[in-house]
PDB file of C-alpha atoms and ligand atoms in Angstrom:
ATOM      1  CA  MET A 128      26.150 -32.009  -7.936  1.00 88.00           C
ATOM      2  CA  THR A 129      26.538 -30.856  -4.343  1.00 93.00           C
ATOM      3  CA  PRO A 130      28.088 -27.379  -4.057  1.00 94.00           C
ATOM      4  CA  SER A 131      31.617 -27.317  -2.667  1.00 96.00           C
ATOM      5  CA  GLN A 132      32.300 -25.996   0.844  1.00 97.00           C
ATOM      6  CA  LYS A 133      33.816 -22.893  -0.732  1.00 96.00           C
ATOM      7  CA  VAL A 134      30.601 -22.150  -2.630  1.00 97.00           C
ATOM      8  CA  LEU A 135      28.504 -22.822   0.467  1.00 97.00           C
ATOM      9  CA  ASP A 136      30.666 -20.428   2.486  1.00 97.00           C
ATOM     10  CA  GLN A 137      30.208 -17.778  -0.179  1.00 97.00           C
ATOM     11  CA  GLN A 138      26.468 -18.383  -0.183  1.00 97.00           C
ATOM     12  CA  ARG A 139      26.387 -17.710   3.565  1.00 97.00           C
ATOM     13  CA  GLU A 140      28.406 -14.534   3.073  1.00 97.00           C
ATOM     14  CA  LEU A 141      26.050 -13.339   0.312  1.00 98.00           C
ATOM     15  CA  ASP A 142      22.925 -14.286   2.271  1.00 97.00           C
ATOM     16  CA  ASP A 143      24.183 -12.320   5.275  1.00 97.00           C
ATOM     17  CA  LEU A 144      24.730  -9.239   3.121  1.00 97.00           C
ATOM     18  CA  ILE A 145      21.349  -9.481   1.377  1.00 96.00           C
ATOM     19  CA  GLU A 146      19.399 -10.180   4.571  1.00 95.00           C
ATOM     20  CA  ALA A 147      21.134  -7.405   6.529  1.00 94.00           C
ATOM     21  CA  HIS A 148      20.474  -4.951   3.725  1.00 94.00           C
ATOM     22  CA  ILE A 149      16.763  -5.784   3.452  1.00 92.00           C
ATOM     23  CA  ASN A 150      16.215  -6.016   7.207  1.00 89.00           C
ATOM     24  CA  ASN A 151      17.952  -2.701   7.850  1.00 85.00           C
ATOM     25  CA  ALA A 152      15.994  -0.754   5.240  1.00 77.00           C
ATOM     26  CA  PRO A 153      14.430   2.260   6.977  1.00 69.00           C
ATOM     27  CA  ARG A 154      10.882   1.578   8.080  1.00 60.00           C
ATOM     28  CA  SER A 155       8.198   4.102   8.651  1.00 53.00           C
ATOM     29  CA  LEU A 156       7.542   4.758  12.321  1.00 53.00           C
ATOM     30  CA  GLN A 157       4.976   7.461  11.695  1.00 60.00           C
ATOM     31  CA  VAL A 158       1.750   7.292  13.653  1.00 64.00           C
ATOM     32  CA  GLU A 159      -0.420   9.195  11.196  1.00 72.00           C
ATOM     33  CA  PRO A 160      -1.646   7.142   8.251  1.00 82.00           C
ATOM     34  CA  GLY A 161      -0.253   7.804   4.793  1.00 89.00           C
ATOM     35  CA  PRO A 162      -2.422   8.197   1.671  1.00 91.00           C
ATOM     36  CA  SER A 163      -2.194   4.432   1.185  1.00 89.00           C
ATOM     37  CA  GLU A 164      -3.915   3.846   4.520  1.00 91.00           C
ATOM     38  CA  ILE A 165      -6.681   6.446   4.284  1.00 93.00           C
ATOM     39  CA  GLY A 166      -8.789   3.939   2.353  1.00 92.00           C
ATOM     40  CA  ILE A 167      -8.470   1.081   4.857  1.00 92.00           C
ATOM     41  CA  PRO A 168     -12.130   0.105   5.287  1.00 92.00           C
ATOM     42  CA  CYS A 169     -11.703  -0.999   8.929  1.00 94.00           C
ATOM     43  CA  ASP A 170     -12.122   1.911  11.355  1.00 95.00           C
ATOM     44  CA  LEU A 171     -10.694  -0.144  14.221  1.00 96.00           C
ATOM     45  CA  ARG A 172      -7.476  -0.833  12.331  1.00 95.00           C
ATOM     46  CA  LEU A 173      -7.136   2.887  11.662  1.00 94.00           C
ATOM     47  CA  GLY A 174      -7.811   3.551  15.349  1.00 95.00           C
ATOM     48  CA  TYR A 175      -4.951   1.248  16.403  1.00 95.00           C
ATOM     49  CA  LYS A 176      -2.685   2.943  13.887  1.00 93.00           C
ATOM     50  CA  LEU A 177      -3.620   6.452  15.015  1.00 93.00           C
ATOM     51  CA  LEU A 178      -3.103   5.548  18.663  1.00 93.00           C
ATOM     52  CA  GLY A 179       0.289   3.996  17.942  1.00 91.00           C
ATOM     53  CA  HIS A 180      -1.118   0.877  19.620  1.00 93.00           C
ATOM     54  CA  PRO A 181       1.525  -1.844  20.081  1.00 90.00           C
ATOM     55  CA  GLU A 182       1.257  -4.590  17.476  1.00 89.00           C
ATOM     56  CA  VAL A 183      -0.008  -7.864  18.890  1.00 86.00           C
ATOM     57  CA  ALA A 184      -0.070 -10.273  15.952  1.00 73.00           C
ATOM     58  CA  ASP A 185       2.155 -13.234  16.610  1.00 70.00           C
ATOM     59  CA  ARG A 186       3.533 -13.561  13.103  1.00 68.00           C
ATOM     60  CA  PRO A 187       6.825 -15.166  12.213  1.00 67.00           C
ATOM     61  CA  ARG A 188       9.287 -12.442  11.261  1.00 74.00           C
ATOM     62  CA  ARG A 189      10.061 -13.153   7.630  1.00 85.00           C
ATOM     63  CA  LEU A 190      12.548 -11.416   5.405  1.00 92.00           C
ATOM     64  CA  PRO A 191      10.342  -8.963   3.426  1.00 90.00           C
ATOM     65  CA  TRP A 192      11.680 -10.313   0.144  1.00 95.00           C
ATOM     66  CA  LYS A 193       8.506  -9.709  -1.899  1.00 94.00           C
ATOM     67  CA  ALA A 194       8.252  -6.116  -0.668  1.00 92.00           C
ATOM     68  CA  TRP A 195      11.908  -5.631  -1.629  1.00 95.00           C
ATOM     69  CA  ILE A 196      11.182  -6.852  -5.154  1.00 96.00           C
ATOM     70  CA  GLY A 197       8.294  -4.357  -5.360  1.00 96.00           C
ATOM     71  CA  THR A 198      10.522  -1.508  -4.122  1.00 94.00           C
ATOM     72  CA  ASN A 199      13.125  -2.325  -6.731  1.00 96.00           C
ATOM     73  CA  VAL A 200      10.583  -2.491  -9.558  1.00 97.00           C
ATOM     74  CA  HIS A 201       9.515   1.026  -8.493  1.00 97.00           C
ATOM     75  CA  ARG A 202      13.172   2.123  -8.590  1.00 97.00           C
ATOM     76  CA  GLY A 203      13.666   0.571 -12.023  1.00 98.00           C
ATOM     77  CA  LEU A 204      10.598   2.316 -13.407  1.00 98.00           C
ATOM     78  CA  GLU A 205      11.738   5.626 -11.964  1.00 97.00           C
ATOM     79  CA  GLU A 206      15.149   5.203 -13.600  1.00 97.00           C
ATOM     80  CA  LEU A 207      13.622   4.214 -16.917  1.00 97.00           C
ATOM     81  CA  LEU A 208      11.218   7.155 -17.000  1.00 97.00           C
ATOM     82  CA  THR A 209      13.884   9.621 -15.822  1.00 96.00           C
ATOM     83  CA  LEU A 210      15.960   8.614 -18.851  1.00 96.00           C
ATOM     84  CA  ALA A 211      12.843   8.938 -21.016  1.00 96.00           C
ATOM     85  CA  ASN A 212      12.374  12.502 -19.702  1.00 95.00           C
ATOM     86  CA  MET A 213      15.951  13.422 -20.496  1.00 93.00           C
ATOM     87  CA  SER A 214      15.892  11.913 -23.959  1.00 93.00           C
ATOM     88  CA  ARG A 215      12.982  14.078 -25.131  1.00 89.00           C
ATOM     89  CA  PRO A 216      14.226  16.801 -27.509  1.00 85.00           C
ATOM     90  CA  SER A 217      12.390  19.538 -25.602  1.00 86.00           C
ATOM     91  CA  TRP A 218      14.016  18.544 -22.281  1.00 82.00           C
ATOM     92  CA  SER A 219      17.406  20.034 -23.136  1.00 76.00           C
ATOM     93  CA  GLU A 220      15.661  23.300 -24.015  1.00 78.00           C
ATOM     94  CA  ASN A 221      13.183  23.706 -21.161  1.00 83.00           C
ATOM     95  CA  GLY A 222      14.055  20.958 -18.641  1.00 80.00           C
ATOM     96  CA  VAL A 223      10.354  20.195 -18.197  1.00 86.00           C
ATOM     97  CA  ASP A 224       9.676  16.565 -17.233  1.00 92.00           C
ATOM     98  CA  ARG A 225       6.869  14.853 -19.115  1.00 95.00           C
ATOM     99  CA  TYR A 226       6.888  12.076 -16.499  1.00 97.00           C
ATOM    100  CA  GLN A 227       6.699  13.563 -13.004  1.00 97.00           C
ATOM    101  CA  LEU A 228       8.129  10.893 -10.755  1.00 97.00           C
ATOM    102  CA  GLU A 229       8.039  10.169  -7.021  1.00 95.00           C
ATOM    103  CA  GLN A 230       6.831  13.644  -6.116  1.00 96.00           C
ATOM    104  CA  ARG A 231       5.768  14.352  -2.545  1.00 96.00           C
ATOM    105  CA  VAL A 232       2.117  15.389  -2.359  1.00 97.00           C
ATOM    106  CA  THR A 233       0.006  16.393   0.620  1.00 97.00           C
ATOM    107  CA  VAL A 234      -3.578  15.223   0.366  1.00 96.00           C
ATOM    108  CA  GLY A 235      -4.980  17.102   3.359  1.00 95.00           C
ATOM    109  CA  GLN A 236      -4.937  16.965   7.127  1.00 94.00           C
ATOM    110  CA  VAL A 237      -6.036  14.479   9.759  1.00 94.00           C
ATOM    111  CA  ASP A 238      -6.538  16.045  13.176  1.00 93.00           C
ATOM    112  CA  GLY A 239      -4.254  18.918  12.191  1.00 92.00           C
ATOM    113  CA  THR A 240      -1.451  16.744  10.790  1.00 92.00           C
ATOM    114  CA  ASP A 241      -0.519  16.733   7.123  1.00 95.00           C
ATOM    115  CA  ILE A 242      -1.090  13.468   5.281  1.00 95.00           C
ATOM    116  CA  SER A 243       1.621  13.164   2.657  1.00 95.00           C
ATOM    117  CA  GLY A 244       3.113  10.521   0.457  1.00 95.00           C
ATOM    118  CA  ASN A 245       5.152   9.965  -2.673  1.00 95.00           C
ATOM    119  CA  SER A 246       3.147   9.662  -5.859  1.00 97.00           C
ATOM    120  CA  ASP A 247       4.625   7.245  -8.404  1.00 98.00           C
ATOM    121  CA  LEU A 248       3.805   9.168 -11.573  1.00 98.00           C
ATOM    122  CA  TYR A 249       1.842  12.161 -12.835  1.00 98.00           C
ATOM    123  CA  LEU A 250       1.425  12.268 -16.597  1.00 97.00           C
ATOM    124  CA  ASP A 251      -0.673  14.919 -18.318  1.00 97.00           C
ATOM    125  CA  GLY A 252      -3.612  14.904 -15.890  1.00 98.00           C
ATOM    126  CA  VAL A 253      -3.429  11.212 -15.008  1.00 98.00           C
ATOM    127  CA  VAL A 254      -2.127  10.075 -11.613  1.00 98.00           C
ATOM    128  CA  TRP A 255      -0.515   6.632 -11.837  1.00 98.00           C
ATOM    129  CA  ASP A 256       0.304   4.163  -9.113  1.00 98.00           C
ATOM    130  CA  TRP A 257       2.409   1.014  -9.625  1.00 98.00           C
ATOM    131  CA  LYS A 258       1.494  -2.177  -7.774  1.00 98.00           C
ATOM    132  CA  ILE A 259       3.577  -5.330  -8.026  1.00 97.00           C
ATOM    133  CA  PRO A 260       1.359  -8.225  -6.881  1.00 97.00           C
ATOM    134  CA  GLY A 261       1.966 -11.969  -6.930  1.00 96.00           C
ATOM    135  CA  GLY A 262      -0.091 -14.203  -9.219  1.00 95.00           C
ATOM    136  CA  THR A 263      -2.995 -15.047  -6.890  1.00 94.00           C
ATOM    137  CA  THR A 264      -3.558 -11.441  -5.851  1.00 94.00           C
ATOM    138  CA  LEU A 265      -3.240 -10.239  -9.425  1.00 97.00           C
ATOM    139  CA  ARG A 266      -5.973 -12.645 -10.514  1.00 97.00           C
ATOM    140  CA  GLU A 267      -8.143 -11.326  -7.689  1.00 95.00           C
ATOM    141  CA  TYR A 268      -7.671  -7.713  -8.900  1.00 97.00           C
ATOM    142  CA  LYS A 269      -8.567  -8.755 -12.441  1.00 97.00           C
ATOM    143  CA  ARG A 270     -11.764 -10.393 -11.178  1.00 97.00           C
ATOM    144  CA  ASN A 271     -12.918  -7.835  -8.628  1.00 96.00           C
ATOM    145  CA  GLY A 272     -10.962  -4.630  -9.197  1.00 96.00           C
ATOM    146  CA  PRO A 273      -8.435  -3.081  -6.831  1.00 96.00           C
ATOM    147  CA  GLY A 274     -10.651  -2.993  -3.722  1.00 93.00           C
ATOM    148  CA  PRO A 275     -11.549   0.030  -1.593  1.00 93.00           C
ATOM    149  CA  GLN A 276      -8.136   0.670  -0.056  1.00 93.00           C
ATOM    150  CA  TYR A 277      -6.223   0.986  -3.316  1.00 96.00           C
ATOM    151  CA  GLU A 278      -9.097   2.741  -5.044  1.00 97.00           C
ATOM    152  CA  VAL A 279      -9.255   5.423  -2.353  1.00 96.00           C
ATOM    153  CA  GLN A 280      -5.465   5.691  -2.327  1.00 97.00           C
ATOM    154  CA  ALA A 281      -5.509   6.452  -6.069  1.00 98.00           C
ATOM    155  CA  HIS A 282      -8.025   9.269  -5.581  1.00 98.00           C
ATOM    156  CA  GLU A 283      -6.110  10.627  -2.548  1.00 98.00           C
ATOM    157  CA  TYR A 284      -3.025  11.005  -4.713  1.00 98.00           C
ATOM    158  CA  GLY A 285      -5.241  12.674  -7.305  1.00 98.00           C
ATOM    159  CA  LEU A 286      -6.313  15.144  -4.614  1.00 98.00           C
ATOM    160  CA  GLY A 287      -2.678  15.700  -3.654  1.00 98.00           C
ATOM    161  CA  TRP A 288      -1.763  16.668  -7.219  1.00 98.00           C
ATOM    162  CA  GLU A 289      -4.828  18.867  -7.526  1.00 98.00           C
ATOM    163  CA  LEU A 290      -3.832  20.690  -4.325  1.00 97.00           C
ATOM    164  CA  ARG A 291      -0.416  21.261  -5.879  1.00 97.00           C
ATOM    165  CA  GLY A 292      -2.213  23.102  -8.672  1.00 97.00           C
ATOM    166  CA  TYR A 293      -2.136  20.386 -11.346  1.00 97.00           C
ATOM    167  CA  PRO A 294      -5.213  19.372 -13.336  1.00 98.00           C
ATOM    168  CA  VAL A 295      -6.309  15.794 -12.640  1.00 98.00           C
ATOM    169  CA  THR A 296      -8.694  13.945 -14.948  1.00 98.00           C
ATOM    170  CA  ASP A 297      -8.094  10.263 -14.164  1.00 98.00           C
ATOM    171  CA  VAL A 298      -6.410   7.961 -11.715  1.00 98.00           C
ATOM    172  CA  ALA A 299      -4.800   4.683 -12.748  1.00 98.00           C
ATOM    173  CA  ILE A 300      -3.335   1.683 -10.970  1.00 98.00           C
ATOM    174  CA  TYR A 301      -0.987  -0.378 -13.081  1.00 98.00           C
ATOM    175  CA  PHE A 302      -0.669  -3.896 -11.662  1.00 98.00           C
ATOM    176  CA  LEU A 303       2.633  -5.309 -12.916  1.00 98.00           C
ATOM    177  CA  PRO A 304       3.177  -9.002 -12.258  1.00 97.00           C
ATOM    178  CA  ARG A 305       5.800  -9.890  -9.692  1.00 97.00           C
ATOM    179  CA  ASP A 306       6.114 -13.505 -10.753  1.00 95.00           C
ATOM    180  CA  GLN A 307       4.384 -13.744 -14.131  1.00 96.00           C
ATOM    181  CA  GLU A 308       5.094 -12.554 -17.643  1.00 97.00           C
ATOM    182  CA  TRP A 309       4.479  -9.040 -18.973  1.00 97.00           C
ATOM    183  CA  PRO A 310       1.239  -9.893 -20.864  1.00 98.00           C
ATOM    184  CA  GLN A 311      -0.363 -10.711 -17.497  1.00 97.00           C
ATOM    185  CA  ARG A 312      -0.232  -7.065 -16.400  1.00 98.00           C
ATOM    186  CA  PHE A 313      -3.536  -5.369 -15.593  1.00 98.00           C
ATOM    187  CA  LEU A 314      -4.618  -1.736 -15.758  1.00 98.00           C
ATOM    188  CA  TRP A 315      -7.405  -0.302 -13.603  1.00 98.00           C
ATOM    189  CA  SER A 316      -8.470   3.286 -14.083  1.00 98.00           C
ATOM    190  CA  ALA A 317     -11.318   5.639 -13.135  1.00 98.00           C
ATOM    191  CA  PRO A 318     -12.222   9.293 -13.560  1.00 98.00           C
ATOM    192  CA  TYR A 319     -10.740  11.292 -10.682  1.00 98.00           C
ATOM    193  CA  ASN A 320     -13.261  11.537  -7.820  1.00 98.00           C
ATOM    194  CA  ARG A 321     -12.454  14.452  -5.518  1.00 98.00           C
ATOM    195  CA  ASP A 322     -15.565  13.889  -3.378  1.00 98.00           C
ATOM    196  CA  LEU A 323     -14.538  10.321  -2.558  1.00 97.00           C
ATOM    197  CA  ALA A 324     -11.039  11.448  -1.555  1.00 97.00           C
ATOM    198  CA  LEU A 325     -12.417  14.231   0.687  1.00 97.00           C
ATOM    199  CA  GLU A 326     -15.073  12.011   2.225  1.00 97.00           C
ATOM    200  CA  ARG A 327     -12.530   9.331   3.243  1.00 96.00           C
ATOM    201  CA  LEU A 328     -10.175  11.928   4.586  1.00 96.00           C
ATOM    202  CA  ALA A 329     -12.996  13.373   6.707  1.00 96.00           C
ATOM    203  CA  ARG A 330     -13.803   9.884   8.033  1.00 96.00           C
ATOM    204  CA  VAL A 331     -10.209   9.314   9.149  1.00 96.00           C
ATOM    205  CA  ASP A 332     -10.113  12.818  10.612  1.00 96.00           C
ATOM    206  CA  GLY A 333     -13.158  11.899  12.734  1.00 96.00           C
ATOM    207  CA  ILE A 334     -11.503   8.688  13.964  1.00 96.00           C
ATOM    208  CA  ALA A 335      -8.315  10.603  14.794  1.00 95.00           C
ATOM    209  CA  LYS A 336     -10.226  13.191  16.819  1.00 96.00           C
ATOM    210  CA  LEU A 337     -12.110  10.466  18.676  1.00 96.00           C
ATOM    211  CA  THR A 338      -8.963   8.507  19.533  1.00 95.00           C
ATOM    212  CA  ARG A 339      -7.172  11.662  20.655  1.00 94.00           C
ATOM    213  CA  ALA A 340     -10.102  12.574  22.921  1.00 96.00           C
ATOM    214  CA  LEU A 341     -10.719   9.119  24.432  1.00 95.00           C
ATOM    215  CA  GLY A 342      -7.447   7.219  23.961  1.00 95.00           C
ATOM    216  CA  PRO A 343      -7.800   3.394  23.930  1.00 95.00           C
ATOM    217  CA  ALA A 344     -11.376   3.764  25.274  1.00 96.00           C
ATOM    218  CA  ALA A 345     -12.305   4.809  21.714  1.00 96.00           C
ATOM    219  CA  LEU A 346     -11.337   1.419  20.264  1.00 96.00           C
ATOM    220  CA  PRO A 347     -14.546  -0.498  21.204  1.00 95.00           C
ATOM    221  CA  LEU A 348     -16.553   2.275  19.516  1.00 95.00           C
ATOM    222  CA  LEU A 349     -14.914   1.797  16.148  1.00 96.00           C
ATOM    223  CA  LYS A 350     -16.450  -0.312  13.412  1.00 94.00           C
ATOM    224  CA  ARG A 351     -14.635  -3.466  12.415  1.00 93.00           C
ATOM    225  CA  ARG A 352     -14.536  -4.491   8.812  1.00 89.00           C
ATOM    226  CA  ALA A 353     -12.390  -7.188   7.255  1.00 82.00           C
ATOM    227  CA  SER A 354      -9.357  -5.556   5.707  1.00 76.00           C
ATOM    228  CA  TRP A 355      -6.654  -8.132   5.044  1.00 81.00           C
ATOM    229  CA  CYS A 356      -7.210  -9.374   8.615  1.00 89.00           C
ATOM    230  CA  GLN A 357      -4.634 -12.123   8.128  1.00 85.00           C
ATOM    231  CA  SER A 358      -1.892  -9.523   7.887  1.00 84.00           C
ATOM    232  CA  CYS A 359      -3.383  -7.044  10.375  1.00 91.00           C
ATOM    233  CA  PRO A 360      -0.773  -6.238  13.052  1.00 91.00           C
ATOM    234  CA  TRP A 361      -3.529  -5.996  15.682  1.00 94.00           C
ATOM    235  CA  ARG A 362      -5.278  -9.301  15.009  1.00 93.00           C
ATOM    236  CA  LEU A 363      -5.493 -11.376  18.161  1.00 91.00           C
ATOM    237  CA  PRO A 364      -7.645 -14.467  17.513  1.00 90.00           C
ATOM    238  CA  GLY A 365     -10.220 -15.079  20.253  1.00 90.00           C
ATOM    239  CA  SER A 366      -9.695 -11.686  21.859  1.00 91.00           C
ATOM    240  CA  GLN A 367     -12.666 -10.469  23.921  1.00 92.00           C
ATOM    241  CA  ASP A 368     -11.115  -7.079  24.483  1.00 93.00           C
ATOM    242  CA  VAL A 369     -10.344  -4.882  21.499  1.00 94.00           C
ATOM    243  CA  THR A 370      -8.216  -2.599  23.661  1.00 93.00           C
ATOM    244  CA  ARG A 371      -5.760  -5.528  23.644  1.00 93.00           C
ATOM    245  CA  GLY A 372      -6.289  -6.847  20.120  1.00 93.00           C
ATOM    246  CA  CYS A 373      -8.986  -7.613  17.582  1.00 94.00           C
ATOM    247  CA  PRO A 374     -10.478 -11.079  17.000  1.00 92.00           C
ATOM    248  CA  GLY A 375     -11.241 -10.196  13.355  1.00 88.00           C
ATOM    249  CA  ASP A 376     -14.202  -8.964  11.373  1.00 79.00           C
ATOM    250  CA  PRO A 377     -17.472  -9.978  13.101  1.00 69.00           C
ATOM    251  CA  ASP A 378     -19.354 -10.506   9.831  1.00 66.00           C
ATOM    252  CA  ALA A 379     -16.580 -12.641   8.397  1.00 62.00           C
ATOM    253  CA  LEU A 380     -16.441 -14.677  11.608  1.00 53.00           C
ATOM    254  CA  GLU A 381     -20.211 -15.131  11.560  1.00 53.00           C
ATOM    255  CA  GLN A 382     -20.125 -16.206   7.924  1.00 54.00           C
ATOM    256  CA  ALA A 383     -17.302 -18.686   8.598  1.00 50.00           C
ATOM    257  CA  ALA A 384     -19.260 -20.107  11.562  1.00 50.00           C
ATOM    258  CA  SER A 385     -22.431 -20.553   9.484  1.00 52.00           C
ATOM    259  CA  GLU A 386     -20.457 -22.186   6.655  1.00 50.00           C
ATOM    260  CA  LEU A 387     -18.945 -24.547   9.204  1.00 47.00           C
ATOM    261  CA  SER A 388     -22.344 -25.424  10.689  1.00 51.00           C
ATOM    262  CA  ASP A 389     -23.673 -26.045   7.124  1.00 50.00           C
ATOM    263  CA  LEU A 390     -20.875 -28.518   6.628  1.00 45.00           C
ATOM    264  CA  ILE A 391     -21.552 -30.265   9.930  1.00 44.00           C
ATOM    265  CA  ALA A 392     -25.337 -30.384   9.414  1.00 44.00           C
TER     266      ALA A 392
HETATM  267  S1  SF4 B 693      -8.170  -7.894  12.426  1.00 74.69           S
HETATM  268 FE1  SF4 B 693      -9.472  -7.249  10.711  1.00 74.69          FE
HETATM  269  S2  SF4 B 693     -11.347  -6.448  11.682  1.00 74.69           S
HETATM  270 FE2  SF4 B 693      -9.719  -6.507  13.238  1.00 74.69          FE
HETATM  271  S3  SF4 B 693      -8.743  -4.486  13.245  1.00 74.69           S
HETATM  272 FE3  SF4 B 693      -7.551  -5.787  11.892  1.00 74.69          FE
HETATM  273  S4  SF4 B 693      -8.466  -5.432   9.869  1.00 74.69           S
HETATM  274 FE4  SF4 B 693      -9.955  -4.708  11.367  1.00 74.69          FE
END
């Protein structure tokens, strides 16, 4: 049955409210990378970020609906675990939270600037991070693990908690399905690796110092490595000048070209 005009009018009203709310959510304008970006394997992408280089990717501006779902799953988990804290018998006596939620941690400095972020959960030596991927990405994580960016991010948060004076034994990423059922969830975990966290921080610190010293002239010196190029804000297909935009990962391009020539041959 076709909806009545009244229902269609109400749909428009509701859509306007929902879209305005999601589109007006505060966005980060910070130039320095957060702990989630320290592990980006592409030095050039980090260089653009550190320089505050204008985004060049010509992507259709979509309502960030999936990101909004992820944000609200985080909020729901925080609410659930806050109630779990308060319902523990010892909480009314000592007020100590078993589940430490959304705490701000500083993982170190990049070119003199603190790198801080909110950690989803600290629980008795284990630093947890929630991820809410769609089905295809979730299958990819199950096959190949979380990838370098998320893995480093997990250890950076571990470092942040350690610097706050908390013992850290393990890091864990809990992938909770955005569009599948609960049994499809996937847990990745590793012993906390302080050296990895410090090494990546030092790498980004080096890139930051280089970009501060040379400005955009530093960009051609930075190594490119595929890192979700399709969603990279600085991807400019065919670009010959990385100070304008990046054509993509050279190895990936080479591989695609050789696969194409295999097909043609
Ligand atoms: S398009 Fe890919 S290779 Fe180029 S800067 Fe972005 S992530 Fe790096």
